[in-house]
C-alpha positions as a Python dict, from the first residue, in 0.01 Angstrom:
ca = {
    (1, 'X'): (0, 0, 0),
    (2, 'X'): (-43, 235, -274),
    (3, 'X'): (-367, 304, -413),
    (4, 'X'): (-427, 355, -746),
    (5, 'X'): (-781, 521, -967),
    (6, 'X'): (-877, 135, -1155),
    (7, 'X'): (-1084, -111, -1131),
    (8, 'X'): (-988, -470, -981),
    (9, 'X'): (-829, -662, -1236),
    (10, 'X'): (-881, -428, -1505),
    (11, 'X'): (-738, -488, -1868),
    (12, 'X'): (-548, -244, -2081),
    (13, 'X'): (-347, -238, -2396),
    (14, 'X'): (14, -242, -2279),
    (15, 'X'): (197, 92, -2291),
    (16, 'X'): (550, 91, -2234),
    (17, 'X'): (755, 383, -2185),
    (18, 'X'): (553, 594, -2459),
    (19, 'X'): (478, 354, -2707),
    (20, 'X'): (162, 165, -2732),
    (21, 'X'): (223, -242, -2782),
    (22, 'X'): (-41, -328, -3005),
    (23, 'X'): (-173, -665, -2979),
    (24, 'X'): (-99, -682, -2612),
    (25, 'X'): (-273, -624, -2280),
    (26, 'X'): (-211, -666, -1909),
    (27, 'X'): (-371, -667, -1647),
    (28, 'X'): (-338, -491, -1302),
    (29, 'X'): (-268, -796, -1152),
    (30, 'X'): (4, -928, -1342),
    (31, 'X'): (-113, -1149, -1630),
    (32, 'X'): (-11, -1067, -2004),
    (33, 'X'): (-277, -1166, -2302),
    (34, 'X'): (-229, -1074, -2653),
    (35, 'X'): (-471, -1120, -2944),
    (36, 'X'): (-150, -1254, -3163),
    (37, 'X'): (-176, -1666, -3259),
    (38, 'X'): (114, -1812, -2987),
    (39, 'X'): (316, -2124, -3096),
    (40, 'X'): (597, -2298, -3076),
    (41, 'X'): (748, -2572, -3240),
    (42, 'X'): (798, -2965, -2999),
    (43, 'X'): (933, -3262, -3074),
    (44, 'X'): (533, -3335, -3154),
    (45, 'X'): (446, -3033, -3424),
    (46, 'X'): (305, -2687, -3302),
    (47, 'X'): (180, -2655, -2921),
    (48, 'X'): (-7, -2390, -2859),
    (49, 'X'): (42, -2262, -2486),
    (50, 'X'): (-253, -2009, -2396),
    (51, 'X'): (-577, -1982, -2168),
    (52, 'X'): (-843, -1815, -2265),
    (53, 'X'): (-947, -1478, -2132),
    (54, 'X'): (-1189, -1459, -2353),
    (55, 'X'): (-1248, -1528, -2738),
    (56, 'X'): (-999, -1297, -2858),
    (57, 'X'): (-728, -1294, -2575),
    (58, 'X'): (-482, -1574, -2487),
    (59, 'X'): (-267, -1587, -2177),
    (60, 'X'): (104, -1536, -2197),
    (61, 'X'): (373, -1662, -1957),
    (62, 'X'): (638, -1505, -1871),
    (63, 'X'): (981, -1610, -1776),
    (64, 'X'): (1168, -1546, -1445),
    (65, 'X'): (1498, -1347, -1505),
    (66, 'X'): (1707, -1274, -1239),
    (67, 'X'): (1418, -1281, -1000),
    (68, 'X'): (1180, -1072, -1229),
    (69, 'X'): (906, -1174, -1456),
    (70, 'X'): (1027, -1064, -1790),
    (71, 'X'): (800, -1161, -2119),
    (72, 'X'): (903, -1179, -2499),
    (73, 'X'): (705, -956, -2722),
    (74, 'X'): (696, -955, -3069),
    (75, 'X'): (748, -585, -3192),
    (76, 'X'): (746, -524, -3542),
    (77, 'X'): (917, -837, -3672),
    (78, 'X'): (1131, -811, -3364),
    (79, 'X'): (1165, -1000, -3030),
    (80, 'X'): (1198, -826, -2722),
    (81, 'X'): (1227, -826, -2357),
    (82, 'X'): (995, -603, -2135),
    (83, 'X'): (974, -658, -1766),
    (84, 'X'): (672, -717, -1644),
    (85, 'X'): (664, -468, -1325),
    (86, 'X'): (798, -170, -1608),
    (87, 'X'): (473, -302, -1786),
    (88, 'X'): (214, -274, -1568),
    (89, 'X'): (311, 100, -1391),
    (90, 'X'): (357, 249, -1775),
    (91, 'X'): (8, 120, -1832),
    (92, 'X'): (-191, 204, -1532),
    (93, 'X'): (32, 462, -1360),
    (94, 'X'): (275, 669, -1631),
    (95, 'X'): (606, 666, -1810),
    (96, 'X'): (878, 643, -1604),
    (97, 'X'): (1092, 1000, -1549),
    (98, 'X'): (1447, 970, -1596),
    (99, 'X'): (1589, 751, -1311),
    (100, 'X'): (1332, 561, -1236),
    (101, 'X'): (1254, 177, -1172),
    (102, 'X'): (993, 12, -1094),
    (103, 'X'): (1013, -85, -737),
    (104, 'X'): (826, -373, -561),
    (105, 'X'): (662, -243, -243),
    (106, 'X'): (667, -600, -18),
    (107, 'X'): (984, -664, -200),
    (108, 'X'): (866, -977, -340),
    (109, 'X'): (975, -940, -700),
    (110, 'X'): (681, -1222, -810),
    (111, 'X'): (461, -999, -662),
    (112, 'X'): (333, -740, -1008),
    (113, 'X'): (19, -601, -866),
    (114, 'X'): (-37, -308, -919),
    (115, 'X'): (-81, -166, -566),
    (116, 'X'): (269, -381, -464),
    (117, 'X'): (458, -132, -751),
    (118, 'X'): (560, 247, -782),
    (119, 'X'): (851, 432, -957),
    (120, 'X'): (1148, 493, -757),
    (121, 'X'): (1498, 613, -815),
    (122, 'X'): (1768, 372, -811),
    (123, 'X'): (1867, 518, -465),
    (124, 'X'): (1539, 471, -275),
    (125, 'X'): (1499, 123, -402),
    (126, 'X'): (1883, 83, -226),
    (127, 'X'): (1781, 291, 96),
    (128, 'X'): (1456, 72, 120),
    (129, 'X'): (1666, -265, 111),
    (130, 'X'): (1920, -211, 336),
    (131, 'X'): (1555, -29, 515),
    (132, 'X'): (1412, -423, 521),
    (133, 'X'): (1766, -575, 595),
    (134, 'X'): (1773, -776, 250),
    (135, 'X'): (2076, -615, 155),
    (136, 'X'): (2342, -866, 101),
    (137, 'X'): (2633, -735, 282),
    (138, 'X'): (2938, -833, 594),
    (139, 'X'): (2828, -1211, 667),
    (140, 'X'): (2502, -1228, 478),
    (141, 'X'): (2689, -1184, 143),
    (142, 'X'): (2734, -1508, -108),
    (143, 'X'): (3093, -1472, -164),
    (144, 'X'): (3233, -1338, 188),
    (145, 'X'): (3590, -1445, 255),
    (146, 'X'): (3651, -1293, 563),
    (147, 'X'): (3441, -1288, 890),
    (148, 'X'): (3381, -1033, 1106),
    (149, 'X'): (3677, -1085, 1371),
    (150, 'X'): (3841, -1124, 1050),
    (151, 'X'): (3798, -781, 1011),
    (152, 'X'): (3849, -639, 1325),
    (153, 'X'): (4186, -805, 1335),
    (154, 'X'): (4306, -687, 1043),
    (155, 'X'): (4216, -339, 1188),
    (156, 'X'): (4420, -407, 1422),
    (157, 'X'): (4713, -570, 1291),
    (158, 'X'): (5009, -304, 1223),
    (159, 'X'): (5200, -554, 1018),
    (160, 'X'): (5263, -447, 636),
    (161, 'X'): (4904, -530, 385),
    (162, 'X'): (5056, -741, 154),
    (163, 'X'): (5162, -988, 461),
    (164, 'X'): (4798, -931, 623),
    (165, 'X'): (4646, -1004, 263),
    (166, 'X'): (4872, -1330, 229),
    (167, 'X'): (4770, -1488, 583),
    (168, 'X'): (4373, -1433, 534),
    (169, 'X'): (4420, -1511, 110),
    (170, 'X'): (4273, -1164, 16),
    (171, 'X'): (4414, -892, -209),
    (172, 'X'): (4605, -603, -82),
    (173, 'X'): (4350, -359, -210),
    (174, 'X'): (4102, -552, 7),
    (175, 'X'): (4330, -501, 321),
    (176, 'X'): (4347, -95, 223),
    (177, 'X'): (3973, -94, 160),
    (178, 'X'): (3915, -232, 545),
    (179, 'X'): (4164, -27, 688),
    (180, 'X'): (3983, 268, 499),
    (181, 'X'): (3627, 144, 623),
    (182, 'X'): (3548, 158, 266),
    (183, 'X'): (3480, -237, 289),
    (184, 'X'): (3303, -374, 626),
    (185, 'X'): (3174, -23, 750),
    (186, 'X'): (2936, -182, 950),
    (187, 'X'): (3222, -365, 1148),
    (188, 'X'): (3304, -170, 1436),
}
């Protein structure tokens, strides 16, 4: 794991990208306060939905998104989205360079420690999950129509694509694509 120059659990104000957020901290362990009242309106009045970090700071909570903690900050007048993972390595670490994402180390995308996040490009954070075989691809992917000796007989079929694509209910670019090994490459 990466180590990085702070304390445990230290708080900052929340820097993201250049900017400073004021009214909002984090934490290198993952948790969001701001000094801001929080409300929002119920069927009963106003509930307010904090914990106490101390006197002047109130716990946010974030939402998951697409597998990622994501929180709602009020910027100027404005709502807006900030990942939480983006949050923490602008404070603690630096601004991202051009490319960059925040990458989880144990790939556990709950997981916003600080020492389970760096920067990456987008193309080490794809190298690192096919790496960890949790890249969705062949028979591990959602929407897969075809198996594997689906594939390899297709290979091997010399009838024309748009018959092949008919009989296994598949597109005739799909057929090309196999026969190309620009679909299945992994498929002997």
């Amino acid at each position: 794991m990466k180590q990085y120059d702070v304390k445990n659990n230290e708080v900052r104000q929340v820097r993201y990208g250049d900017e400073r957020l004021r009214g909002y901290f984090v934490s290198t362990e993952g948790q969001v306060y701001t000094t801001r009242k929080i409300h929002s309106r119920g069927a009963r009045g106003v509930k307010y939905h904090v914990k106490p970090f101390d006197e002047y700071h109130k716990e946010l909570s974030g939402v998951v998104c697409h597998g990622y903690v994501r929180f709602m900050l009020l910027i100027d007048g404005v709502k807006r989205s900030f990942r939480l993972s983006r949050m923490i390595l602008s404070t603690f670490v630096r601004s991202p360079k051009a490319g960059e994402e925040a990458g989880h180390l144990d790939d556990d995308t709950s997981n916003n420690a600080l020492e389970n996040l760096a920067w990456q490009t987008s193309k080490q954070n794809s190298a690192q999950s096919v790496q960890r075989k949790r890249h969705a691809h062949g028979m591990r992917h959602g929407h897969v129509k075809l198996t594997e000796s689906d594939v390899i007989a297709i290979r091997n079929d010399g009838r024309r694509q748009c018959i092949i694509a008919a009989e296994y209910n598949i597109r005739q670019c799909t057929v090309l694509a196999i026969n190309r090994r620009r679909l299945w490459r992994h498929v002997a």
